[in-house]
Amino acid sequence: MTRRGAALEVAVLGLLHDAPMHGYELRKQVNALLGWGRILSYGTLYPALKALGRAGFIVADETVDPAGRSKRPRIVYELTAEGKEHFAQALEDSGPSTWDDETFGVRFAFFSRTDAASRVRILEGRRSRLEERLDNVRKSGQRKRDRVDSYTLELQRHGLESVEREVRWLTELIDRERAGGYPDVEPSHDQTTDQQAPTNTTEK
C-alpha cells in the first residue's frame, strides 16, 4: 500500500469509528482531514472502501430515505470489530511513515486517541524530517543563488518560511505534550494505566 493509501485508510477508519456514514458525507469529512489542497475523488474513495470491506474492516448497508426524497437507496458504511482493532493498531505506529507529508496531517487529526509517548515521537520525527529538509534546501539555495532569477528566489524564500513556521509550531506542541498535553484530551488506556500504577519513565 502506498503512503497516500495508508493515510486514506486511517482517515476512513477513524471517521467511521465515530459514527456510520454514507459515501457523500464520508468523502466530505475525508477531504476536510486531507486539507484543501488534496481533494479526494469518488474514483479514489470507493475502491478504498471496497478494499476495506473485503478485508472485513467495514460493512456496507443500504438504507432508504424515510422522507421519500430519493428512490435510490443510500449505502451507509459502518466499522466492524475487526476494523476498530485494525484502527487501534494503526494508531500505535509512530515510525517514519507517520512523519511524511502524506500521513502526518491525518495522524495528527486522531492525536486525541493516540498515547502521549507516541504523540511526542511523531511530532519529534516530523520536526526532524523538516529540519533536515530545511538544511538541504538552504545548502542547495546557496549553491544556485547566482543562477536563478528573483522570482525563483522569492518562491524558495516562501517555501523556507513555511517550513520554518511548521518547525516552530511543532516545537511548541512538543513542549506542550511534555508539560502534560491539552487538558481536554481524554487519556488513552495506556495513559490511564500509567496514572494508576506509576513507573519509572525517565527518557533515554
GROMACS .gro file of C-alpha atoms in nm, residues 2-198:
model
  197
    2THR     CA    1   0.123   0.350  -0.084
    3ARG     CA    2   0.162   0.612   0.188
    4ARG     CA    3  -0.132   0.804   0.047
    5GLY     CA    4  -0.339   0.486   0.052
    6ALA     CA    5  -0.240   0.418   0.412
    7ALA     CA    6  -0.335   0.774   0.510
    8LEU     CA    7  -0.673   0.735   0.339
    9GLU     CA    8  -0.733   0.406   0.520
   10VAL     CA    9  -0.662   0.562   0.860
   11ALA     CA   10  -0.885   0.860   0.777
   12VAL     CA   11  -1.179   0.640   0.674
   13LEU     CA   12  -1.148   0.403   0.970
   14GLY     CA   13  -1.107   0.692   1.213
   15LEU     CA   14  -1.415   0.875   1.086
   16LEU     CA   15  -1.629   0.561   1.082
   17HIS     CA   16  -1.509   0.487   1.434
   18ASP     CA   17  -1.721   0.783   1.548
   19ALA     CA   18  -2.035   0.700   1.350
   20PRO     CA   19  -2.156   0.522   1.035
   21MET     CA   20  -2.161   0.745   0.723
   22HIS     CA   21  -2.281   0.732   0.367
   23GLY     CA   22  -2.036   0.790   0.086
   24TYR     CA   23  -2.109   1.160   0.028
   25GLU     CA   24  -2.064   1.256   0.392
   26LEU     CA   25  -1.757   1.035   0.428
   27ARG     CA   26  -1.592   1.195   0.125
   28LYS     CA   27  -1.665   1.542   0.264
   29GLN     CA   28  -1.515   1.455   0.603
   30VAL     CA   29  -1.208   1.287   0.450
   31ASN     CA   30  -1.145   1.593   0.233
   32ALA     CA   31  -1.158   1.808   0.545
   33LEU     CA   32  -0.893   1.585   0.704
   34LEU     CA   33  -0.667   1.575   0.399
   35GLY     CA   34  -0.672   1.954   0.360
   36TRP     CA   35  -0.789   2.197   0.095
   37GLY     CA   36  -0.500   2.119  -0.139
   38ARG     CA   37  -0.582   1.747  -0.173
   39ILE     CA   38  -0.936   1.685  -0.294
   40LEU     CA   39  -1.041   1.320  -0.281
   41SER     CA   40  -1.245   1.192  -0.575
   42TYR     CA   41  -1.511   0.922  -0.560
   43GLY     CA   42  -1.290   0.727  -0.800
   44THR     CA   43  -1.031   0.704  -0.524
   45LEU     CA   44  -1.264   0.670  -0.225
   46TYR     CA   45  -1.489   0.387  -0.344
   47PRO     CA   46  -1.210   0.144  -0.439
   48ALA     CA   47  -1.061   0.208  -0.094
   49LEU     CA   48  -1.398   0.136   0.067
   50LYS     CA   49  -1.431  -0.188  -0.129
   51ALA     CA   50  -1.083  -0.295  -0.021
   52LEU     CA   51  -1.166  -0.224   0.343
   53GLY     CA   52  -1.487  -0.422   0.302
   54ARG     CA   53  -1.303  -0.722   0.155
   55ALA     CA   54  -1.062  -0.707   0.448
   56GLY     CA   55  -1.356  -0.724   0.688
   57PHE     CA   56  -1.289  -0.382   0.840
   58ILE     CA   57  -1.616  -0.218   0.728
   59VAL     CA   58  -1.960  -0.327   0.615
   60ALA     CA   59  -2.191  -0.150   0.369
   61ASP     CA   60  -2.566  -0.141   0.428
   62GLU     CA   61  -2.834   0.004   0.201
   63THR     CA   62  -3.086   0.236   0.362
   64VAL     CA   63  -3.396   0.401   0.219
   65ASP     CA   64  -3.463   0.771   0.269
   66PRO     CA   65  -3.757   0.776   0.517
   67ALA     CA   66  -3.872   1.113   0.381
   68GLY     CA   67  -3.904   0.967   0.034
   69ARG     CA   68  -3.685   1.237  -0.122
   70SER     CA   69  -3.486   0.979  -0.315
   71LYS     CA   70  -3.593   0.646  -0.463
   72ARG     CA   71  -3.235   0.524  -0.472
   73PRO     CA   72  -3.110   0.350  -0.156
   74ARG     CA   73  -2.814   0.510   0.016
   75ILE     CA   74  -2.518   0.295   0.113
   76VAL     CA   75  -2.406   0.353   0.470
   77TYR     CA   76  -2.062   0.233   0.579
   78GLU     CA   77  -2.001   0.107   0.931
   79LEU     CA   78  -1.689  -0.006   1.114
   80THR     CA   79  -1.667  -0.370   1.225
   81ALA     CA   80  -1.500  -0.500   1.540
   82GLU     CA   81  -1.206  -0.605   1.324
   83GLY     CA   82  -1.195  -0.256   1.178
   84LYS     CA   83  -1.182  -0.098   1.524
   85GLU     CA   84  -0.895  -0.327   1.619
   86HIS     CA   85  -0.710  -0.250   1.296
   87PHE     CA   86  -0.756   0.124   1.352
   88ALA     CA   87  -0.621   0.094   1.707
   89GLN     CA   88  -0.316  -0.092   1.574
   90ALA     CA   89  -0.260   0.177   1.311
   91LEU     CA   90  -0.257   0.445   1.581
   92GLU     CA   91   0.020   0.259   1.764
   93ASP     CA   92   0.255   0.323   1.471
   94SER     CA   93   0.484   0.619   1.538
   95GLY     CA   94   0.759   0.531   1.291
   96PRO     CA   95   0.896   0.726   0.993
   97SER     CA   96   0.587   0.666   0.779
   98THR     CA   97   0.383   0.883   1.019
   99TRP     CA   98   0.614   1.183   0.971
  100ASP     CA   99   0.562   1.222   0.597
  101ASP     CA  100   0.359   1.490   0.423
  102GLU     CA  101   0.105   1.231   0.307
  103THR     CA  102   0.028   1.089   0.651
  104PHE     CA  103   0.119   1.340   0.923
  105GLY     CA  104  -0.195   1.553   0.897
  106VAL     CA  105  -0.427   1.252   0.920
  107ARG     CA  106  -0.239   1.106   1.215
  108PHE     CA  107  -0.243   1.444   1.388
  109ALA     CA  108  -0.621   1.460   1.344
  110PHE     CA  109  -0.650   1.149   1.562
  111PHE     CA  110  -0.397   1.253   1.826
  112SER     CA  111  -0.662   1.252   2.099
  113ARG     CA  112  -0.678   0.873   2.056
  114THR     CA  113  -0.300   0.830   2.047
  115ASP     CA  114  -0.097   0.776   2.364
  116ALA     CA  115   0.126   1.063   2.478
  117ALA     CA  116   0.456   0.885   2.411
  118SER     CA  117   0.355   0.813   2.050
  119ARG     CA  118   0.240   1.172   2.001
  120VAL     CA  119   0.580   1.302   2.109
  121ARG     CA  120   0.765   1.054   1.887
  122ILE     CA  121   0.559   1.153   1.584
  123LEU     CA  122   0.599   1.525   1.650
  124GLU     CA  123   0.974   1.492   1.705
  125GLY     CA  124   1.009   1.275   1.395
  126ARG     CA  125   0.816   1.526   1.187
  127ARG     CA  126   1.029   1.812   1.318
  128SER     CA  127   1.350   1.622   1.248
  129ARG     CA  128   1.233   1.547   0.893
  130LEU     CA  129   1.156   1.914   0.830
  131GLU     CA  130   1.482   2.036   0.983
  132GLU     CA  131   1.671   1.802   0.751
  133ARG     CA  132   1.469   1.936   0.459
  134LEU     CA  133   1.547   2.293   0.562
  135ASP     CA  134   1.917   2.221   0.579
  136ASN     CA  135   1.919   2.064   0.233
  137VAL     CA  136   1.720   2.348   0.077
  138ARG     CA  137   1.944   2.614   0.230
  139LYS     CA  138   2.259   2.445   0.106
  140SER     CA  139   2.110   2.398  -0.239
  141GLY     CA  140   1.991   2.759  -0.247
  142GLN     CA  141   2.335   2.892  -0.164
  143ARG     CA  142   2.490   2.696  -0.449
  144LYS     CA  143   2.226   2.805  -0.703
  145ARG     CA  144   2.171   3.165  -0.589
  146ASP     CA  145   2.376   3.314  -0.874
  147ARG     CA  146   2.200   3.105  -1.138
  148VAL     CA  147   1.831   3.176  -1.066
  149ASP     CA  148   1.613   3.483  -1.111
  150SER     CA  149   1.444   3.690  -0.841
  151TYR     CA  150   1.107   3.512  -0.875
  152THR     CA  151   1.262   3.173  -0.816
  153LEU     CA  152   1.445   3.311  -0.515
  154GLU     CA  153   1.119   3.454  -0.382
  155LEU     CA  154   0.948   3.118  -0.422
  156GLN     CA  155   1.233   2.948  -0.237
  157ARG     CA  156   1.211   3.207   0.041
  158HIS     CA  157   0.837   3.150   0.074
  159GLY     CA  158   0.891   2.773   0.099
  160LEU     CA  159   1.160   2.813   0.361
  161GLU     CA  160   0.943   3.043   0.573
  162SER     CA  161   0.653   2.797   0.557
  163VAL     CA  162   0.870   2.509   0.677
  164GLU     CA  163   1.029   2.725   0.948
  165ARG     CA  164   0.683   2.817   1.078
  166GLU     CA  165   0.587   2.450   1.096
  167VAL     CA  166   0.908   2.367   1.282
  168ARG     CA  167   0.829   2.636   1.541
  169TRP     CA  168   0.473   2.506   1.570
  170LEU     CA  169   0.596   2.150   1.620
  171THR     CA  170   0.838   2.267   1.888
  172GLU     CA  171   0.552   2.436   2.074
  173LEU     CA  172   0.343   2.119   2.051
  174ILE     CA  173   0.628   1.902   2.176
  175ASP     CA  174   0.683   2.133   2.474
  176ARG     CA  175   0.310   2.126   2.548
  177GLU     CA  176   0.297   1.747   2.529
  178ARG     CA  177   0.592   1.716   2.765
  179ALA     CA  178   0.416   1.953   3.005
  180GLY     CA  179   0.104   1.738   3.013
  181GLY     CA  180  -0.068   1.796   2.681
  182TYR     CA  181  -0.407   1.954   2.623
  183PRO     CA  182  -0.641   1.940   2.925
  184ASP     CA  183  -0.941   1.833   2.712
  185VAL     CA  184  -0.769   1.527   2.563
  186GLU     CA  185  -0.902   1.209   2.718
  187PRO     CA  186  -0.621   0.978   2.830
  188SER     CA  187  -0.576   0.659   2.634
  189HIS     CA  188  -0.593   0.319   2.802
  190ASP     CA  189  -0.214   0.313   2.834
  191GLN     CA  190  -0.208   0.660   2.988
  192THR     CA  191  -0.477   0.566   3.240
  193THR     CA  192  -0.283   0.258   3.337
  194ASP     CA  193   0.032   0.464   3.381
  195GLN     CA  194  -0.151   0.707   3.607
  196GLN     CA  195  -0.286   0.427   3.823
  197ALA     CA  196   0.045   0.247   3.853
  198PRO     CA  197   0.332   0.499   3.819
   0.00000   0.00000   0.00000
